Short mmCIF file of C-alpha atoms in Angstrom, two decimals:
data_model
loop_
_atom_site.label_atom_id
_atom_site.label_comp_id
_atom_site.label_asym_id
_atom_site.label_seq_id
_atom_site.Cartn_x
_atom_site.Cartn_y
_atom_site.Cartn_z
CA MET A 1 -213.22 21.42 181.74
CA ARG A 2 -213.61 21.07 177.98
CA VAL A 3 -216.45 23.04 176.38
CA ALA A 4 -217.32 22.57 172.70
CA THR A 5 -219.73 23.61 169.99
CA TYR A 6 -220.58 21.53 166.93
CA ASN A 7 -222.99 22.09 164.07
CA THR A 8 -223.73 18.47 163.22
CA GLU A 9 -225.94 19.29 160.21
CA LEU A 10 -228.11 16.33 161.21
CA GLN A 11 -231.37 18.02 160.23
CA ARG A 12 -233.63 15.81 158.14
CA LYS A 13 -236.43 16.67 155.69
CA GLY A 14 -239.31 15.56 157.90
CA PRO A 15 -240.25 15.03 161.55
CA GLY A 16 -239.19 11.71 163.04
CA LEU A 17 -236.66 10.91 160.32
CA LEU A 18 -233.64 11.73 162.46
CA LEU A 19 -234.90 9.42 165.21
CA ARG A 20 -235.46 6.68 162.64
CA ASP A 21 -231.94 7.03 161.29
CA ILE A 22 -230.31 7.10 164.73
CA VAL A 23 -232.18 3.98 165.91
CA ARG A 24 -231.29 2.04 162.77
CA GLY A 25 -227.61 2.69 163.43
CA GLU A 26 -226.70 2.47 159.75
CA ASP A 27 -226.52 6.12 158.75
CA ALA A 28 -222.93 6.97 157.80
CA GLN A 29 -223.22 10.66 158.61
CA ILE A 30 -224.72 10.05 162.05
CA ASN A 31 -222.05 7.49 162.89
CA ALA A 32 -219.35 9.90 161.73
CA THR A 33 -220.67 12.67 164.03
CA LEU A 34 -220.66 10.21 166.92
CA GLU A 35 -217.00 9.43 166.23
CA VAL A 36 -216.15 13.13 166.12
CA ILE A 37 -217.88 13.79 169.44
CA ALA A 38 -216.24 10.77 171.04
CA LYS A 39 -212.85 12.01 169.89
CA ALA A 40 -213.46 15.48 171.32
CA ASN A 41 -214.64 14.08 174.67
CA ALA A 42 -216.02 17.43 175.85
CA ASP A 43 -217.55 17.90 179.29
CA ILE A 44 -220.16 20.31 177.90
CA LEU A 45 -221.23 20.18 174.27
CA VAL A 46 -223.66 22.37 172.35
CA LEU A 47 -225.07 20.87 169.16
CA GLN A 48 -226.62 22.80 166.30
CA GLY A 49 -228.44 21.37 163.29
CA PHE A 50 -230.14 18.70 165.43
CA ASP A 51 -233.88 18.17 164.90
CA TYR A 52 -236.07 18.85 167.93
CA ASP A 53 -239.03 16.70 168.88
CA LEU A 54 -241.42 17.26 171.77
CA THR A 55 -240.45 14.18 173.79
CA GLY A 56 -236.72 14.43 173.11
CA ALA A 57 -236.73 10.96 171.57
CA ALA A 58 -234.11 11.70 168.90
CA LEU A 59 -231.76 13.37 171.38
CA GLY A 60 -232.24 10.51 173.83
CA ALA A 61 -231.38 7.94 171.16
CA TYR A 62 -228.33 9.96 170.15
CA VAL A 63 -227.12 10.13 173.76
CA GLU A 64 -227.53 6.34 173.99
CA ALA A 65 -225.46 5.90 170.85
CA LEU A 66 -222.73 8.07 172.38
CA SER A 67 -222.87 6.05 175.58
CA ALA A 68 -222.25 2.91 173.54
CA ARG A 69 -219.01 4.58 172.43
CA GLY A 70 -217.99 5.32 176.02
CA ILE A 71 -219.13 8.96 176.10
CA ASP A 72 -221.81 9.61 178.73
CA TYR A 73 -223.89 12.76 179.07
CA PRO A 74 -226.34 12.31 181.95
CA HIS A 75 -227.71 15.85 181.56
CA ARG A 76 -229.25 17.42 178.46
CA PHE A 77 -231.40 20.36 177.46
CA ALA A 78 -233.42 21.20 174.35
CA GLU A 79 -236.48 23.36 173.84
CA ARG A 80 -238.59 24.07 170.79
CA PRO A 81 -236.65 26.31 168.41
CA ASN A 82 -238.04 28.99 166.11
CA THR A 83 -237.03 26.99 163.04
CA GLY A 84 -240.08 25.81 161.12
CA MET A 85 -242.49 27.53 163.53
CA PRO A 86 -245.47 28.59 161.33
CA THR A 87 -246.48 32.24 161.13
CA GLY A 88 -249.31 32.17 158.58
CA LEU A 89 -247.76 35.19 156.86
CA ASP A 90 -245.45 35.88 153.94
CA MET A 91 -242.22 36.48 155.82
CA ASP A 92 -239.80 36.67 152.88
CA GLY A 93 -241.85 38.87 150.56
CA ASN A 94 -242.15 36.45 147.64
CA GLY A 95 -245.96 36.52 147.64
CA ARG A 96 -246.38 32.90 148.74
CA LEU A 97 -247.36 31.37 152.06
CA GLY A 98 -246.39 28.26 154.00
CA GLU A 99 -242.85 27.92 152.67
CA PRO A 100 -239.80 27.20 154.88
CA ARG A 101 -238.80 30.88 154.81
CA ASP A 102 -242.24 31.89 156.07
CA ALA A 103 -241.56 30.29 159.44
CA GLN A 104 -240.10 32.24 162.36
CA GLY A 105 -236.79 30.69 161.38
CA TYR A 106 -236.12 28.77 158.19
CA GLY A 107 -237.43 25.22 158.48
CA GLN A 108 -239.36 22.62 156.52
CA PHE A 109 -241.10 21.55 159.72
CA SER A 110 -241.31 22.77 163.29
CA GLY A 111 -238.11 21.88 165.11
CA GLN A 112 -235.91 21.23 162.09
CA GLY A 113 -232.29 21.98 162.83
CA GLY A 114 -232.63 22.89 166.50
CA ILE A 115 -230.10 23.23 169.31
CA ALA A 116 -229.29 20.76 172.08
CA ILE A 117 -226.95 20.88 175.07
CA LEU A 118 -225.23 17.80 176.47
CA SER A 119 -223.43 17.98 179.81
CA ARG A 120 -221.64 15.84 182.35
CA HIS A 121 -222.62 18.41 185.00
CA PRO A 122 -226.15 19.23 186.21
CA ILE A 123 -228.16 21.68 184.12
CA VAL A 124 -230.39 23.95 186.21
CA ILE A 125 -233.34 23.73 183.82
CA GLU A 126 -235.76 25.71 186.00
CA GLU A 127 -233.46 28.75 185.80
CA VAL A 128 -232.87 28.75 182.04
CA GLN A 129 -233.40 32.15 180.40
CA ASP A 130 -235.04 31.61 177.01
CA PHE A 131 -235.09 34.69 174.78
CA SER A 132 -236.33 32.84 171.70
CA ALA A 133 -239.68 34.69 171.69
CA LEU A 134 -238.08 38.15 171.70
CA LEU A 135 -239.53 40.19 168.85
CA TRP A 136 -236.93 41.62 166.53
CA ARG A 137 -238.54 45.07 166.65
CA ASP A 138 -238.30 45.09 170.47
CA MET A 139 -234.51 44.97 170.36
CA PRO A 140 -233.00 48.41 170.95
CA GLY A 141 -231.53 49.77 167.72
CA ALA A 142 -232.91 46.90 165.64
CA LEU A 143 -231.81 47.01 161.99
CA LEU A 144 -235.23 46.09 160.64
CA PRO A 145 -235.30 45.77 156.84
CA GLU A 146 -237.07 48.41 154.82
CA THR A 147 -237.65 49.23 151.17
CA GLU A 148 -239.07 52.30 149.47
CA ASP A 149 -242.50 50.77 150.13
CA GLY A 150 -241.94 50.65 153.88
CA PRO A 151 -241.20 47.83 156.36
CA PHE A 152 -240.09 44.63 154.62
CA PRO A 153 -241.87 42.36 153.91
CA SER A 154 -244.79 44.07 155.67
CA GLU A 155 -245.78 45.82 158.87
CA ALA A 156 -247.79 42.74 159.86
CA ALA A 157 -244.78 40.46 159.39
CA GLN A 158 -242.49 42.67 161.43
CA ALA A 159 -245.10 42.82 164.19
CA ILE A 160 -244.64 39.08 164.84
CA GLN A 161 -241.09 38.43 163.63
CA ARG A 162 -238.90 37.00 166.36
CA LEU A 163 -235.24 37.96 166.52
CA PRO A 164 -233.67 34.51 167.06
CA THR A 165 -233.57 32.34 163.96
CA THR A 166 -233.17 29.21 166.09
CA ALA A 167 -232.96 30.13 169.77
CA HIS A 168 -231.14 32.37 172.24
CA TRP A 169 -230.60 30.62 175.58
CA VAL A 170 -228.75 31.29 178.81
CA VAL A 171 -228.39 27.89 180.46
CA PRO A 172 -227.03 27.59 184.03
CA ILE A 173 -224.80 24.59 184.73
CA ASP A 174 -223.56 23.63 188.21
CA LEU A 175 -219.88 22.75 188.20
CA PRO A 176 -218.57 20.46 190.95
CA GLU A 177 -215.83 22.83 192.20
CA ALA A 178 -216.25 26.12 190.34
CA GLY A 179 -219.91 26.90 191.10
CA ARG A 180 -222.41 28.22 188.55
CA LEU A 181 -221.58 28.50 184.83
CA SER A 182 -223.84 30.53 182.51
CA LEU A 183 -223.82 29.01 179.03
CA MET A 184 -224.99 31.55 176.46
CA THR A 185 -225.75 29.95 173.13
CA PHE A 186 -227.48 30.49 169.77
CA HIS A 187 -227.40 29.62 166.07
CA ALA A 188 -227.70 32.74 163.95
CA SER A 189 -229.24 33.22 160.52
CA PRO A 190 -226.83 33.04 157.58
CA PRO A 191 -226.42 36.55 156.12
CA VAL A 192 -227.35 35.38 152.62
CA PHE A 193 -230.40 34.01 150.73
CA ASP A 194 -232.18 37.37 150.72
CA GLY A 195 -232.52 40.43 148.47
CA PRO A 196 -231.38 44.04 148.41
CA GLU A 197 -233.30 44.68 151.64
CA ASP A 198 -230.62 42.54 153.39
CA ARG A 199 -233.15 40.92 155.71
CA ASN A 200 -230.91 38.00 156.68
CA GLY A 201 -227.77 40.10 156.91
CA ARG A 202 -229.49 42.52 159.26
CA ARG A 203 -230.95 39.72 161.34
CA ASN A 204 -227.58 37.99 161.66
CA HIS A 205 -226.07 41.28 162.84
CA ASP A 206 -228.74 41.83 165.46
CA GLU A 207 -228.66 38.22 166.70
CA ILE A 208 -224.99 38.72 167.53
CA VAL A 209 -225.41 42.22 168.98
CA PHE A 210 -228.13 40.85 171.28
CA TRP A 211 -225.46 39.23 173.44
CA GLN A 212 -223.67 42.49 174.14
CA GLN A 213 -227.00 44.07 175.04
CA TYR A 214 -227.77 41.10 177.28
CA LEU A 215 -224.46 41.50 179.11
CA ASP A 216 -225.26 45.20 179.44
CA GLY A 217 -228.37 44.20 181.45
CA ILE A 218 -230.89 45.43 178.87
CA PHE A 219 -232.92 42.21 179.05
CA GLY A 220 -232.68 41.65 182.79
CA PRO A 221 -230.01 40.36 185.18
CA ALA A 222 -226.90 39.07 183.43
CA PRO A 223 -223.88 37.22 184.79
CA GLU A 224 -220.75 39.22 185.50
CA GLU A 225 -218.42 36.22 185.66
CA GLN A 226 -218.19 32.53 184.75
CA PHE A 227 -220.06 32.70 181.47
CA ILE A 228 -219.29 31.36 178.00
CA LEU A 229 -220.78 32.53 174.70
CA LEU A 230 -220.71 29.81 172.07
CA GLY A 231 -222.49 28.51 169.01
CA ASP A 232 -222.75 28.96 165.27
CA PHE A 233 -222.60 32.73 164.70
CA ASN A 234 -222.72 32.29 160.90
CA GLN A 235 -220.30 35.19 160.55
CA ASP A 236 -216.58 35.63 159.88
CA ARG A 237 -214.93 38.84 161.02
CA ARG A 238 -213.11 39.34 157.71
CA ASP A 239 -214.34 37.11 154.91
CA GLY A 240 -217.71 36.19 153.42
CA GLU A 241 -220.90 38.22 153.28
CA GLY A 242 -222.69 40.06 156.03
CA ARG A 243 -222.25 43.05 158.30
CA LYS A 244 -218.95 42.74 160.11
CA GLU A 245 -219.55 45.31 162.85
CA ALA A 246 -221.38 42.86 165.11
CA ILE A 247 -218.87 40.01 165.01
CA ARG A 248 -215.94 42.38 165.40
CA GLY A 249 -217.69 44.04 168.31
CA ILE A 250 -218.28 40.77 170.14
CA LEU A 251 -214.75 39.51 169.53
CA ASN A 252 -213.32 42.78 170.83
CA ASP A 253 -215.65 42.98 173.85
CA ALA A 254 -213.51 43.33 176.97
CA ARG A 255 -215.81 41.00 178.91
CA LEU A 256 -214.92 38.09 176.61
CA GLN A 257 -211.76 36.43 175.41
CA ASP A 258 -211.11 34.76 172.08
CA PRO A 259 -208.85 31.70 172.38
CA ARG A 260 -208.49 31.71 168.55
CA PRO A 261 -208.68 27.91 168.14
CA GLN A 262 -207.05 26.56 165.02
CA SER A 263 -206.34 23.32 163.18
CA ASP A 264 -203.77 21.72 160.91
CA GLY A 265 -206.52 20.54 158.57
CA SER A 266 -207.81 24.03 157.87
CA ALA A 267 -204.29 25.31 157.30
CA LEU A 268 -203.74 22.55 154.75
CA VAL A 269 -207.04 23.12 152.96
CA SER A 270 -207.22 26.91 152.78
CA GLY A 271 -204.03 28.28 154.29
CA ASP A 272 -206.07 29.77 157.15
CA PRO A 273 -205.78 27.72 160.36
CA PHE A 274 -208.72 29.49 162.02
CA ASP A 275 -211.55 28.39 159.70
CA THR A 276 -214.30 26.20 161.19
CA VAL A 277 -216.41 25.29 158.17
CA ASP A 278 -215.57 23.75 154.79
CA TRP A 279 -218.07 25.34 152.40
CA ASP A 280 -217.92 25.25 148.63
CA ASP A 281 -215.23 27.34 146.95
CA PRO A 282 -215.00 30.08 145.94
CA ILE A 283 -218.37 31.19 147.37
CA PRO A 284 -218.90 31.22 150.27
CA GLY A 285 -215.60 29.41 150.80
CA ASN A 286 -214.08 28.29 154.08
CA LEU A 287 -214.83 30.63 156.98
CA ARG A 288 -214.64 30.96 160.74
CA VAL A 289 -218.27 30.94 161.91
CA ASP A 290 -218.28 28.67 165.01
CA TYR A 291 -217.03 30.15 168.28
CA VAL A 292 -216.38 29.43 171.95
CA LEU A 293 -215.78 32.71 173.78
CA PRO A 294 -215.22 32.44 177.56
CA SER A 295 -215.58 35.38 179.93
CA ARG A 296 -212.34 37.05 181.00
CA ASP A 297 -212.18 35.36 184.40
CA TRP A 298 -211.59 31.89 182.92
CA ARG A 299 -208.04 30.65 182.33
CA VAL A 300 -207.71 29.08 178.90
CA LEU A 301 -205.48 25.99 178.92
CA ASP A 302 -205.88 24.97 175.30
CA ALA A 303 -208.20 25.34 172.32
CA GLY A 304 -208.62 23.84 168.88
CA VAL A 305 -210.76 23.00 165.89
CA LEU A 306 -211.19 19.27 165.33
CA TRP A 307 -210.02 19.30 161.71
CA PRO A 308 -207.23 16.80 161.04
CA ASP A 309 -205.40 16.23 157.76
CA PRO A 310 -208.26 15.65 155.29
CA ASN A 311 -206.34 12.77 153.72
CA SER A 312 -206.08 10.84 156.99
CA PRO A 313 -208.71 8.22 157.88
CA PHE A 314 -210.12 10.35 160.69
CA GLY A 315 -209.99 13.40 158.46
CA GLN A 316 -212.30 11.62 156.05
CA THR A 317 -214.65 10.77 158.93
CA VAL A 318 -214.73 14.43 159.99
CA ALA A 319 -215.57 15.52 156.43
CA LEU A 320 -218.36 12.95 156.18
CA ALA A 321 -219.90 14.07 159.47
CA SER A 322 -220.53 17.74 158.68
CA ARG A 323 -219.17 20.67 156.74
CA HIS A 324 -218.70 22.33 160.13
CA ARG A 325 -215.90 21.32 162.47
CA LEU A 326 -216.20 20.86 166.21
CA VAL A 327 -214.60 23.73 168.15
CA TRP A 328 -213.33 23.11 171.70
CA VAL A 329 -211.74 25.08 174.51
CA ASP A 330 -210.18 23.74 177.73
CA LEU A 331 -210.81 25.98 180.74
CA THR A 332 -209.97 26.21 184.41
CA ARG A 333 -210.39 28.76 187.19
#
């Protein structure tokens, strides 16, 4: 079974625009992401940076476009993310209202840059655990931002601020021979674009720590086997900005294993084969921020980052598709 995560960066600047571009079939970036996904040929794929709409029209059109390339995903899941969800309050402390940073998660409109799951195996939708509405302040040990004036940006803002920037889901998937898989996925806030209060850095930290608390049973029953934590963590254990304790803690958690996927393309570009995103140099630079971390009871057969030689034809397609690279892991029991 191949499981993959891929930040497609297909978010558009307004609702309905992604659907329009998919249906037209002429958008170079969309077509490049389709080629990347077809090449990976994963059995279960989690997408980030994919605009959500209530009827799932954009995701349905995208699945049809994949099917035309011989890649079929009969099962899919997407719910409304926190991105772009209005709050009516000043959530970033700049004194203005109604801006993208005043939403529950950064977004120019509700649903921008959401998450979607595509699967060849049945998704048990009625048993999905959705923690997207969890208030940040309700998380044990929350690193809520403060200044000398008190809670940042205000007590009222912290009273409604959700922890997940995009979503935190536990999605059950029925495998034909191995039974129930628990897919734990999220897309964390980047630990930048804030001030000395470190609001985004603290939130990124807590979004990652949530998963250890979840496995500890703090938020209700949690799986003890056959789970996979994957997504865009927006954090590198060594390089870049942010608080490193959380990512190091999750990578060292005895309940998980890190296959350490790598690529020739990243090694050629930066000298580090483990990077998963090609951001501008020198800041933030190339980093490892996308992960697939299986529970210890899985046997890892292979793993990799889909990042070929950037000078090859497919390498150019990969670069056109997204700054992020698709990360995959092959598993068996």
